[in-house]
């Protein structure tokens, strides 16, 4: 049985993700914060536009953390935390910085989870779009 080593998310990858997400946001004239976490949930890169709403720094980080922990885009989890949803009690049951709003996306390489990106500051659908656009830089 052979094991394949997957290259972890590097600081260069993280900076490329931040740059790409910010470019996508700038093209839409939206001021955002972007957070990139490695597979262990540690901060690799962060950038908040000067005029981005202050809370966007926190929301981008929580979105990235949530996408990483559940290995799922946060856009796909919004319904799961509604009353009657599969994860309805999860946000309050765990003492973790989870945020079930679109804008967090896991980052994979060779099928393995290597980190996550979170974008905050625009409408949730915009943030999700900026994050997914950024992923294309690593493809």
mmCIF file of N, CA and C in Angstrom:
data_model
loop_
_atom_site.group_PDB
_atom_site.id
_atom_site.type_symbol
_atom_site.label_atom_id
_atom_site.label_comp_id
_atom_site.label_asym_id
_atom_site.label_seq_id
_atom_site.Cartn_x
_atom_site.Cartn_y
_atom_site.Cartn_z
ATOM 1 N N UNK A 1 0.846 -1.180 0.000
ATOM 2 C CA UNK A 1 0.000 0.000 0.000
ATOM 3 C C UNK A 1 0.890 1.241 0.000
ATOM 4 N N UNK A 2 0.749 2.073 -1.020
ATOM 5 C CA UNK A 2 1.582 3.272 -1.095
ATOM 6 C C UNK A 2 0.815 4.471 -0.556
ATOM 7 N N UNK A 3 1.572 5.371 0.019
ATOM 8 C CA UNK A 3 0.954 6.595 0.509
ATOM 9 C C UNK A 3 1.447 7.754 -0.342
ATOM 10 N N UNK A 4 0.553 8.647 -0.638
ATOM 11 C CA UNK A 4 0.883 9.807 -1.443
ATOM 12 C C UNK A 4 0.998 11.022 -0.531
ATOM 13 N N UNK A 5 2.087 11.723 -0.672
ATOM 14 C CA UNK A 5 2.266 12.942 0.109
ATOM 15 C C UNK A 5 1.621 14.100 -0.640
ATOM 16 N N UNK A 6 0.779 14.820 0.054
ATOM 17 C CA UNK A 6 0.126 15.982 -0.533
ATOM 18 C C UNK A 6 0.821 17.228 0.002
ATOM 19 N N UNK A 7 1.216 18.101 -0.907
ATOM 20 C CA UNK A 7 1.875 19.335 -0.508
ATOM 21 C C UNK A 7 0.900 20.202 0.281
ATOM 22 N N UNK A 8 1.296 20.625 1.480
ATOM 23 C CA UNK A 8 0.387 21.479 2.265
ATOM 24 C C UNK A 8 0.222 22.856 1.630
ATOM 25 N N UNK A 9 -0.738 23.586 2.130
ATOM 26 C CA UNK A 9 -0.966 24.955 1.689
ATOM 27 C C UNK A 9 0.226 25.791 2.128
ATOM 28 N N UNK A 10 0.863 26.478 1.203
ATOM 29 C CA UNK A 10 2.045 27.292 1.515
ATOM 30 C C UNK A 10 1.641 28.745 1.712
ATOM 31 N N UNK A 11 2.556 29.526 2.238
ATOM 32 C CA UNK A 11 2.298 30.964 2.382
ATOM 33 C C UNK A 11 2.123 31.603 1.006
ATOM 34 N N UNK A 12 2.840 31.092 0.007
ATOM 35 C CA UNK A 12 2.680 31.616 -1.360
ATOM 36 C C UNK A 12 1.280 31.309 -1.880
ATOM 37 N N UNK A 13 0.788 30.092 -1.613
ATOM 38 C CA UNK A 13 -0.587 29.736 -1.991
ATOM 39 C C UNK A 13 -1.572 30.676 -1.304
ATOM 40 N N UNK A 14 -1.370 30.880 -0.012
ATOM 41 C CA UNK A 14 -2.276 31.711 0.783
ATOM 42 C C UNK A 14 -2.306 33.142 0.263
ATOM 43 N N UNK A 15 -1.134 33.683 -0.042
ATOM 44 C CA UNK A 15 -1.081 35.053 -0.552
ATOM 45 C C UNK A 15 -1.731 35.156 -1.928
ATOM 46 N N UNK A 16 -1.564 34.107 -2.763
ATOM 47 C CA UNK A 16 -2.206 34.093 -4.081
ATOM 48 C C UNK A 16 -3.728 34.055 -3.930
ATOM 49 N N UNK A 17 -4.219 33.286 -2.954
ATOM 50 C CA UNK A 17 -5.661 33.223 -2.705
ATOM 51 C C UNK A 17 -6.199 34.582 -2.261
ATOM 52 N N UNK A 18 -5.493 35.231 -1.341
ATOM 53 C CA UNK A 18 -5.923 36.551 -0.864
ATOM 54 C C UNK A 18 -5.961 37.543 -2.024
ATOM 55 N N UNK A 19 -4.910 37.559 -2.821
ATOM 56 C CA UNK A 19 -4.831 38.490 -3.954
ATOM 57 C C UNK A 19 -5.963 38.247 -4.942
ATOM 58 N N UNK A 20 -6.206 36.990 -5.264
ATOM 59 C CA UNK A 20 -7.265 36.661 -6.228
ATOM 60 C C UNK A 20 -8.650 37.020 -5.700
ATOM 61 N N UNK A 21 -8.899 36.750 -4.435
ATOM 62 C CA UNK A 21 -10.206 37.094 -3.854
ATOM 63 C C UNK A 21 -10.408 38.604 -3.832
ATOM 64 N N UNK A 22 -9.348 39.328 -3.478
ATOM 65 C CA UNK A 22 -9.454 40.794 -3.441
ATOM 66 C C UNK A 22 -9.677 41.360 -4.842
ATOM 67 N N UNK A 23 -9.010 40.792 -5.839
ATOM 68 C CA UNK A 23 -9.205 41.258 -7.222
ATOM 69 C C UNK A 23 -10.642 41.030 -7.667
ATOM 70 N N UNK A 24 -11.195 39.880 -7.331
ATOM 71 C CA UNK A 24 -12.588 39.589 -7.683
ATOM 72 C C UNK A 24 -13.519 40.585 -6.998
ATOM 73 N N UNK A 25 -13.238 40.887 -5.739
ATOM 74 C CA UNK A 25 -14.066 41.841 -4.992
ATOM 75 C C UNK A 25 -13.925 43.251 -5.563
ATOM 76 N N UNK A 26 -12.694 43.639 -5.899
ATOM 77 C CA UNK A 26 -12.475 44.967 -6.482
ATOM 78 C C UNK A 26 -13.233 45.118 -7.792
ATOM 79 N N UNK A 27 -13.250 44.053 -8.605
ATOM 80 C CA UNK A 27 -13.954 44.094 -9.883
ATOM 81 C C UNK A 27 -15.449 44.328 -9.670
ATOM 82 N N UNK A 28 -15.957 43.895 -8.517
ATOM 83 C CA UNK A 28 -17.376 44.086 -8.180
ATOM 84 C C UNK A 28 -17.579 45.339 -7.328
ATOM 85 N N UNK A 29 -16.496 46.078 -7.080
ATOM 86 C CA UNK A 29 -16.524 47.289 -6.250
ATOM 87 C C UNK A 29 -17.035 46.995 -4.835
ATOM 88 N N UNK A 30 -16.532 45.891 -4.261
ATOM 89 C CA UNK A 30 -16.898 45.486 -2.913
ATOM 90 C C UNK A 30 -15.642 45.452 -2.061
ATOM 91 N N UNK A 31 -15.715 46.024 -0.868
ATOM 92 C CA UNK A 31 -14.579 46.039 0.067
ATOM 93 C C UNK A 31 -14.720 44.833 0.993
ATOM 94 N N UNK A 32 -13.672 44.018 1.070
ATOM 95 C CA UNK A 32 -13.759 42.764 1.813
ATOM 96 C C UNK A 32 -12.561 42.522 2.716
ATOM 97 N N UNK A 33 -12.720 41.538 3.569
ATOM 98 C CA UNK A 33 -11.628 40.938 4.315
ATOM 99 C C UNK A 33 -11.512 39.504 3.823
ATOM 100 N N UNK A 34 -10.271 39.008 3.764
ATOM 101 C CA UNK A 34 -10.011 37.649 3.298
ATOM 102 C C UNK A 34 -9.102 36.959 4.303
ATOM 103 N N UNK A 35 -9.470 35.750 4.696
ATOM 104 C CA UNK A 35 -8.690 34.938 5.627
ATOM 105 C C UNK A 35 -8.363 33.614 4.968
ATOM 106 N N UNK A 36 -7.107 33.162 5.121
ATOM 107 C CA UNK A 36 -6.719 31.833 4.657
ATOM 108 C C UNK A 36 -6.130 31.074 5.850
ATOM 109 N N UNK A 37 -6.673 29.875 6.093
ATOM 110 C CA UNK A 37 -6.208 29.008 7.173
ATOM 111 C C UNK A 37 -5.569 27.760 6.586
ATOM 112 N N UNK A 38 -4.572 27.205 7.293
ATOM 113 C CA UNK A 38 -3.994 25.933 6.863
ATOM 114 C C UNK A 38 -4.865 24.792 7.380
ATOM 115 N N UNK A 39 -4.459 23.548 7.113
ATOM 116 C CA UNK A 39 -5.268 22.383 7.485
ATOM 117 C C UNK A 39 -5.470 22.256 8.989
ATOM 118 N N UNK A 40 -4.573 22.832 9.782
ATOM 119 C CA UNK A 40 -4.707 22.792 11.235
ATOM 120 C C UNK A 40 -5.529 23.934 11.795
ATOM 121 N N UNK A 41 -6.033 24.811 10.915
ATOM 122 C CA UNK A 41 -6.832 25.947 11.356
ATOM 123 C C UNK A 41 -6.012 27.154 11.760
ATOM 124 N N UNK A 42 -4.723 27.135 11.426
ATOM 125 C CA UNK A 42 -3.842 28.247 11.776
ATOM 126 C C UNK A 42 -3.857 29.295 10.670
ATOM 127 N N UNK A 43 -3.793 30.553 11.065
ATOM 128 C CA UNK A 43 -3.821 31.663 10.119
ATOM 129 C C UNK A 43 -2.569 31.671 9.254
ATOM 130 N N UNK A 44 -2.765 31.656 7.932
ATOM 131 C CA UNK A 44 -1.656 31.767 6.987
ATOM 132 C C UNK A 44 -1.608 33.145 6.357
ATOM 133 N N UNK A 45 -2.793 33.713 6.077
ATOM 134 C CA UNK A 45 -2.834 35.041 5.455
ATOM 135 C C UNK A 45 -4.154 35.722 5.803
ATOM 136 N N UNK A 46 -4.079 37.037 5.914
ATOM 137 C CA UNK A 46 -5.276 37.833 6.210
ATOM 138 C C UNK A 46 -5.090 39.212 5.598
ATOM 139 N N UNK A 47 -6.169 39.745 5.046
ATOM 140 C CA UNK A 47 -6.115 41.103 4.518
ATOM 141 C C UNK A 47 -7.501 41.719 4.622
ATOM 142 N N UNK A 48 -7.563 42.925 5.188
ATOM 143 C CA UNK A 48 -8.827 43.677 5.230
ATOM 144 C C UNK A 48 -8.640 44.950 4.449
ATOM 145 N N UNK A 49 -9.509 45.178 3.463
ATOM 146 C CA UNK A 49 -9.472 46.431 2.722
ATOM 147 C C UNK A 49 -9.726 47.586 3.687
ATOM 148 N N UNK A 50 -9.090 48.715 3.420
ATOM 149 C CA UNK A 50 -9.200 49.883 4.296
ATOM 150 C C UNK A 50 -10.640 50.258 4.623
ATOM 151 N N UNK A 51 -11.504 50.186 3.650
ATOM 152 C CA UNK A 51 -12.880 50.631 3.866
ATOM 153 C C UNK A 51 -13.861 49.477 4.061
ATOM 154 N N UNK A 52 -13.341 48.267 4.277
ATOM 155 C CA UNK A 52 -14.231 47.130 4.548
ATOM 156 C C UNK A 52 -14.836 47.309 5.940
ATOM 157 N N UNK A 53 -16.067 46.890 6.096
ATOM 158 C CA UNK A 53 -16.721 46.993 7.399
ATOM 159 C C UNK A 53 -15.886 46.190 8.404
ATOM 160 N N UNK A 54 -15.704 46.739 9.599
ATOM 161 C CA UNK A 54 -14.795 46.158 10.584
ATOM 162 C C UNK A 54 -15.098 44.703 10.919
ATOM 163 N N UNK A 55 -16.373 44.362 11.038
ATOM 164 C CA UNK A 55 -16.731 42.986 11.417
ATOM 165 C C UNK A 55 -16.355 41.972 10.345
ATOM 166 N N UNK A 56 -16.074 42.434 9.132
ATOM 167 C CA UNK A 56 -15.731 41.507 8.046
ATOM 168 C C UNK A 56 -14.457 40.730 8.347
ATOM 169 N N UNK A 57 -13.565 41.296 9.140
ATOM 170 C CA UNK A 57 -12.363 40.568 9.528
ATOM 171 C C UNK A 57 -12.708 39.332 10.332
ATOM 172 N N UNK A 58 -13.603 39.497 11.270
ATOM 173 C CA UNK A 58 -14.044 38.368 12.102
ATOM 174 C C UNK A 58 -14.882 37.385 11.298
ATOM 175 N N UNK A 59 -15.791 37.883 10.456
ATOM 176 C CA UNK A 59 -16.645 36.967 9.699
ATOM 177 C C UNK A 59 -15.837 36.166 8.684
ATOM 178 N N UNK A 60 -14.848 36.785 8.044
ATOM 179 C CA UNK A 60 -14.048 36.034 7.068
ATOM 180 C C UNK A 60 -13.298 34.895 7.755
ATOM 181 N N UNK A 61 -12.792 35.147 8.951
ATOM 182 C CA UNK A 61 -12.051 34.127 9.688
ATOM 183 C C UNK A 61 -12.974 33.000 10.145
ATOM 184 N N UNK A 62 -14.141 33.362 10.653
ATOM 185 C CA UNK A 62 -15.092 32.336 11.108
ATOM 186 C C UNK A 62 -15.634 31.510 9.946
ATOM 187 N N UNK A 63 -15.849 32.137 8.807
ATOM 188 C CA UNK A 63 -16.307 31.395 7.629
ATOM 189 C C UNK A 63 -15.241 30.397 7.187
ATOM 190 N N UNK A 64 -13.974 30.827 7.155
ATOM 191 C CA UNK A 64 -12.889 29.916 6.775
ATOM 192 C C UNK A 64 -12.802 28.759 7.762
ATOM 193 N N UNK A 65 -12.896 29.054 9.050
ATOM 194 C CA UNK A 65 -12.812 28.028 10.091
ATOM 195 C C UNK A 65 -13.949 27.011 9.949
ATOM 196 N N UNK A 66 -15.150 27.489 9.696
ATOM 197 C CA UNK A 66 -16.313 26.611 9.549
ATOM 198 C C UNK A 66 -16.161 25.712 8.325
ATOM 199 N N UNK A 67 -15.739 26.304 7.206
ATOM 200 C CA UNK A 67 -15.541 25.517 5.985
ATOM 201 C C UNK A 67 -14.471 24.451 6.202
ATOM 202 N N UNK A 68 -13.424 24.797 6.945
ATOM 203 C CA UNK A 68 -12.349 23.850 7.230
ATOM 204 C C UNK A 68 -12.834 22.717 8.129
ATOM 205 N N UNK A 69 -13.481 23.056 9.229
ATOM 206 C CA UNK A 69 -13.910 22.049 10.194
ATOM 207 C C UNK A 69 -14.924 21.066 9.615
ATOM 208 N N UNK A 70 -15.806 21.548 8.742
ATOM 209 C CA UNK A 70 -16.846 20.688 8.178
ATOM 210 C C UNK A 70 -16.534 20.266 6.743
ATOM 211 N N UNK A 71 -15.382 20.719 6.204
ATOM 212 C CA UNK A 71 -14.935 20.375 4.854
ATOM 213 C C UNK A 71 -16.059 20.573 3.836
ATOM 214 N N UNK A 72 -16.736 21.704 3.982
ATOM 215 C CA UNK A 72 -17.877 22.020 3.123
ATOM 216 C C UNK A 72 -17.969 23.532 2.959
ATOM 217 N N UNK A 73 -18.303 24.011 1.759
ATOM 218 C CA UNK A 73 -18.530 25.452 1.619
ATOM 219 C C UNK A 73 -19.642 25.902 2.575
ATOM 220 N N UNK A 74 -19.436 27.025 3.237
ATOM 221 C CA UNK A 74 -20.448 27.500 4.180
ATOM 222 C C UNK A 74 -21.771 27.797 3.482
ATOM 223 N N UNK A 75 -21.734 28.121 2.198
ATOM 224 C CA UNK A 75 -22.977 28.362 1.446
ATOM 225 C C UNK A 75 -23.867 27.118 1.459
ATOM 226 N N UNK A 76 -23.239 25.941 1.534
ATOM 227 C CA UNK A 76 -23.995 24.686 1.519
ATOM 228 C C UNK A 76 -24.524 24.302 2.903
ATOM 229 N N UNK A 77 -24.163 25.073 3.930
ATOM 230 C CA UNK A 77 -24.534 24.732 5.303
ATOM 231 C C UNK A 77 -25.617 25.623 5.896
ATOM 232 N N UNK A 78 -25.981 26.676 5.192
ATOM 233 C CA UNK A 78 -26.926 27.659 5.731
ATOM 234 C C UNK A 78 -28.246 27.007 6.139
ATOM 235 N N UNK A 79 -28.787 26.145 5.288
ATOM 236 C CA UNK A 79 -30.067 25.496 5.607
ATOM 237 C C UNK A 79 -29.935 24.492 6.751
ATOM 238 N N UNK A 80 -28.749 23.908 6.922
ATOM 239 C CA UNK A 80 -28.542 22.868 7.939
ATOM 240 C C UNK A 80 -28.657 23.402 9.366
ATOM 241 N N UNK A 81 -28.493 24.710 9.551
ATOM 242 C CA UNK A 81 -28.581 25.271 10.906
ATOM 243 C C UNK A 81 -29.931 25.932 11.184
ATOM 244 N N UNK A 82 -30.831 25.850 10.224
ATOM 245 C CA UNK A 82 -32.172 26.384 10.439
ATOM 246 C C UNK A 82 -32.939 25.434 11.365
ATOM 247 N N UNK A 83 -33.992 25.905 12.025
ATOM 248 C CA UNK A 83 -34.780 25.011 12.881
ATOM 249 C C UNK A 83 -35.183 23.750 12.119
ATOM 250 N N UNK A 84 -34.924 22.600 12.734
ATOM 251 C CA UNK A 84 -35.218 21.327 12.100
ATOM 252 C C UNK A 84 -34.084 20.800 11.233
ATOM 253 N N UNK A 85 -33.061 21.623 11.006
ATOM 254 C CA UNK A 85 -31.935 21.214 10.170
ATOM 255 C C UNK A 85 -30.983 20.287 10.916
ATOM 256 N N UNK A 86 -30.168 19.578 10.156
ATOM 257 C CA UNK A 86 -29.241 18.601 10.696
ATOM 258 C C UNK A 86 -28.294 19.194 11.747
ATOM 259 N N UNK A 87 -27.835 20.427 11.517
ATOM 260 C CA UNK A 87 -26.872 21.067 12.420
ATOM 261 C C UNK A 87 -27.491 22.206 13.221
ATOM 262 N N UNK A 88 -28.817 22.165 13.427
ATOM 263 C CA UNK A 88 -29.508 23.279 14.088
ATOM 264 C C UNK A 88 -28.861 23.686 15.413
ATOM 265 N N UNK A 89 -28.456 22.737 16.239
ATOM 266 C CA UNK A 89 -27.892 23.071 17.554
ATOM 267 C C UNK A 89 -26.375 23.206 17.536
ATOM 268 N N UNK A 90 -25.725 22.895 16.417
ATOM 269 C CA UNK A 90 -24.268 22.913 16.354
ATOM 270 C C UNK A 90 -23.642 24.259 16.721
ATOM 271 N N UNK A 91 -24.151 25.379 16.205
ATOM 272 C CA UNK A 91 -23.505 26.655 16.544
ATOM 273 C C UNK A 91 -23.469 26.953 18.044
ATOM 274 N N UNK A 92 -24.464 26.506 18.793
ATOM 275 C CA UNK A 92 -24.479 26.774 20.228
ATOM 276 C C UNK A 92 -23.945 25.608 21.047
ATOM 277 N N UNK A 93 -23.961 24.392 20.490
ATOM 278 C CA UNK A 93 -23.500 23.218 21.228
ATOM 279 C C UNK A 93 -21.980 23.197 21.381
ATOM 280 N N UNK A 94 -21.283 23.719 20.401
ATOM 281 C CA UNK A 94 -19.821 23.738 20.433
ATOM 282 C C UNK A 94 -19.336 25.134 20.770
ATOM 283 N N UNK A 95 -18.306 25.215 21.558
ATOM 284 C CA UNK A 95 -17.721 26.520 21.867
ATOM 285 C C UNK A 95 -16.633 26.808 20.827
ATOM 286 N N UNK A 96 -17.055 26.958 19.594
ATOM 287 C CA UNK A 96 -16.140 27.180 18.475
ATOM 288 C C UNK A 96 -16.642 28.365 17.646
ATOM 289 N N UNK A 97 -15.722 29.021 16.932
ATOM 290 C CA UNK A 97 -16.112 30.207 16.141
ATOM 291 C C UNK A 97 -16.725 29.850 14.787
ATOM 292 N N UNK A 98 -17.807 29.071 14.808
ATOM 293 C CA UNK A 98 -18.468 28.676 13.569
ATOM 294 C C UNK A 98 -19.391 29.790 13.083
ATOM 295 N N UNK A 99 -19.483 29.916 11.753
ATOM 296 C CA UNK A 99 -20.381 30.912 11.168
ATOM 297 C C UNK A 99 -20.965 30.325 9.887
ATOM 298 N N UNK A 100 -22.277 30.136 9.889
ATOM 299 C CA UNK A 100 -22.956 29.486 8.783
ATOM 300 C C UNK A 100 -23.556 30.514 7.824
ATOM 301 N N UNK A 101 -22.675 31.297 7.222
ATOM 302 C CA UNK A 101 -23.054 32.293 6.218
ATOM 303 C C UNK A 101 -22.126 32.063 5.030
ATOM 304 N N UNK A 102 -22.644 32.144 3.815
ATOM 305 C CA UNK A 102 -21.838 31.898 2.618
ATOM 306 C C UNK A 102 -20.594 32.795 2.590
ATOM 307 N N UNK A 103 -19.484 32.211 2.116
ATOM 308 C CA UNK A 103 -18.231 32.962 1.994
ATOM 309 C C UNK A 103 -17.022 32.169 2.438
ATOM 310 N N UNK A 104 -17.232 30.988 3.021
ATOM 311 C CA UNK A 104 -16.128 30.118 3.425
ATOM 312 C C UNK A 104 -16.077 28.911 2.516
ATOM 313 N N UNK A 105 -14.865 28.554 2.052
ATOM 314 C CA UNK A 105 -14.716 27.436 1.127
ATOM 315 C C UNK A 105 -13.465 26.635 1.504
ATOM 316 N N UNK A 106 -13.605 25.297 1.600
ATOM 317 C CA UNK A 106 -12.423 24.483 1.881
ATOM 318 C C UNK A 106 -11.485 24.481 0.671
ATOM 319 N N UNK A 107 -10.199 24.278 0.932
ATOM 320 C CA UNK A 107 -9.197 24.208 -0.132
ATOM 321 C C UNK A 107 -8.650 22.783 -0.159
ATOM 322 N N UNK A 108 -8.702 22.162 -1.329
ATOM 323 C CA UNK A 108 -8.224 20.783 -1.492
ATOM 324 C C UNK A 108 -7.058 20.743 -2.484
ATOM 325 N N UNK A 109 -6.184 19.772 -2.294
ATOM 326 C CA UNK A 109 -5.124 19.493 -3.265
ATOM 327 C C UNK A 109 -5.044 17.977 -3.379
ATOM 328 N N UNK A 110 -5.118 17.479 -4.600
ATOM 329 C CA UNK A 110 -5.093 16.029 -4.846
ATOM 330 C C UNK A 110 -6.122 15.297 -3.983
ATOM 331 N N UNK A 111 -7.301 15.913 -3.835
ATOM 332 C CA UNK A 111 -8.377 15.287 -3.085
ATOM 333 C C UNK A 111 -8.269 15.378 -1.579
ATOM 334 N N UNK A 112 -7.244 16.045 -1.073
ATOM 335 C CA UNK A 112 -7.055 16.156 0.375
ATOM 336 C C UNK A 112 -7.320 17.589 0.836
ATOM 337 N N UNK A 113 -7.945 17.718 2.000
ATOM 338 C CA UNK A 113 -8.208 19.017 2.602
ATOM 339 C C UNK A 113 -6.891 19.615 3.096
ATOM 340 N N UNK A 114 -6.523 20.797 2.584
ATOM 341 C CA UNK A 114 -5.256 21.429 2.987
ATOM 342 C C UNK A 114 -5.455 22.808 3.619
ATOM 343 N N UNK A 115 -6.711 23.271 3.704
ATOM 344 C CA UNK A 115 -6.957 24.580 4.302
ATOM 345 C C UNK A 115 -8.323 25.094 3.922
ATOM 346 N N UNK A 116 -8.518 26.407 4.119
ATOM 347 C CA UNK A 116 -9.789 27.036 3.768
ATOM 348 C C UNK A 116 -9.580 28.525 3.574
ATOM 349 N N UNK A 117 -10.475 29.110 2.788
ATOM 350 C CA UNK A 117 -10.492 30.559 2.579
ATOM 351 C C UNK A 117 -11.857 31.072 3.018
ATOM 352 N N UNK A 118 -11.848 32.240 3.640
ATOM 353 C CA UNK A 118 -13.089 32.898 4.021
ATOM 354 C C UNK A 118 -13.068 34.338 3.552
ATOM 355 N N UNK A 119 -14.199 34.803 3.034
ATOM 356 C CA UNK A 119 -14.333 36.185 2.581
ATOM 357 C C UNK A 119 -15.541 36.793 3.272
ATOM 358 N N UNK A 120 -15.375 38.008 3.786
ATOM 359 C CA UNK A 120 -16.464 38.735 4.426
ATOM 360 C C UNK A 120 -16.468 40.184 3.976
ATOM 361 N N UNK A 121 -17.641 40.782 3.945
ATOM 362 C CA UNK A 121 -17.734 42.201 3.605
ATOM 363 C C UNK A 121 -18.777 42.501 2.557
ATOM 364 N N UNK A 122 -19.020 41.534 1.667
ATOM 365 C CA UNK A 122 -20.054 41.717 0.659
ATOM 366 C C UNK A 122 -21.306 40.976 1.074
ATOM 367 N N UNK A 123 -22.263 40.877 0.160
ATOM 368 C CA UNK A 123 -23.416 40.018 0.405
ATOM 369 C C UNK A 123 -22.898 38.585 0.439
ATOM 370 N N UNK A 124 -23.541 37.689 1.198
ATOM 371 C CA UNK A 124 -23.045 36.319 1.293
ATOM 372 C C UNK A 124 -22.760 35.654 -0.057
ATOM 373 N N UNK A 125 -23.658 35.844 -1.033
ATOM 374 C CA UNK A 125 -23.455 35.227 -2.347
ATOM 375 C C UNK A 125 -22.216 35.812 -3.019
ATOM 376 N N UNK A 126 -21.965 37.116 -2.836
ATOM 377 C CA UNK A 126 -20.772 37.743 -3.394
ATOM 378 C C UNK A 126 -19.520 37.161 -2.742
ATOM 379 N N UNK A 127 -19.528 37.078 -1.419
ATOM 380 C CA UNK A 127 -18.372 36.551 -0.696
ATOM 381 C C UNK A 127 -18.044 35.137 -1.163
ATOM 382 N N UNK A 128 -19.072 34.306 -1.348
ATOM 383 C CA UNK A 128 -18.874 32.942 -1.836
ATOM 384 C C UNK A 128 -18.241 32.969 -3.232
ATOM 385 N N UNK A 129 -18.734 33.843 -4.062
ATOM 386 C CA UNK A 129 -18.190 33.966 -5.425
ATOM 387 C C UNK A 129 -16.731 34.396 -5.421
ATOM 388 N N UNK A 130 -16.382 35.332 -4.553
ATOM 389 C CA UNK A 130 -14.984 35.790 -4.481
ATOM 390 C C UNK A 130 -14.077 34.658 -3.995
ATOM 391 N N UNK A 131 -14.544 33.896 -3.017
ATOM 392 C CA UNK A 131 -13.752 32.794 -2.479
ATOM 393 C C UNK A 131 -13.552 31.693 -3.521
ATOM 394 N N UNK A 132 -14.620 31.342 -4.217
ATOM 395 C CA UNK A 132 -14.497 30.281 -5.229
ATOM 396 C C UNK A 132 -13.658 30.750 -6.407
ATOM 397 N N UNK A 133 -13.748 32.021 -6.753
ATOM 398 C CA UNK A 133 -12.907 32.554 -7.837
ATOM 399 C C UNK A 133 -11.433 32.451 -7.455
ATOM 400 N N UNK A 134 -11.140 32.709 -6.188
ATOM 401 C CA UNK A 134 -9.755 32.649 -5.718
ATOM 402 C C UNK A 134 -9.188 31.235 -5.831
ATOM 403 N N UNK A 135 -10.023 30.218 -5.599
ATOM 404 C CA UNK A 135 -9.564 28.836 -5.665
ATOM 405 C C UNK A 135 -9.001 28.464 -7.032
ATOM 406 N N UNK A 136 -9.483 29.133 -8.064
ATOM 407 C CA UNK A 136 -9.025 28.826 -9.416
ATOM 408 C C UNK A 136 -7.536 29.141 -9.600
ATOM 409 N N UNK A 137 -6.970 29.988 -8.732
ATOM 410 C CA UNK A 137 -5.537 30.317 -8.847
ATOM 411 C C UNK A 137 -4.665 29.137 -8.465
ATOM 412 N N UNK A 138 -5.194 28.194 -7.677
ATOM 413 C CA UNK A 138 -4.415 27.040 -7.256
ATOM 414 C C UNK A 138 -4.593 25.843 -8.184
ATOM 415 N N UNK A 139 -5.544 25.940 -9.100
ATOM 416 C CA UNK A 139 -5.835 24.802 -9.995
ATOM 417 C C UNK A 139 -4.701 24.571 -10.988
#
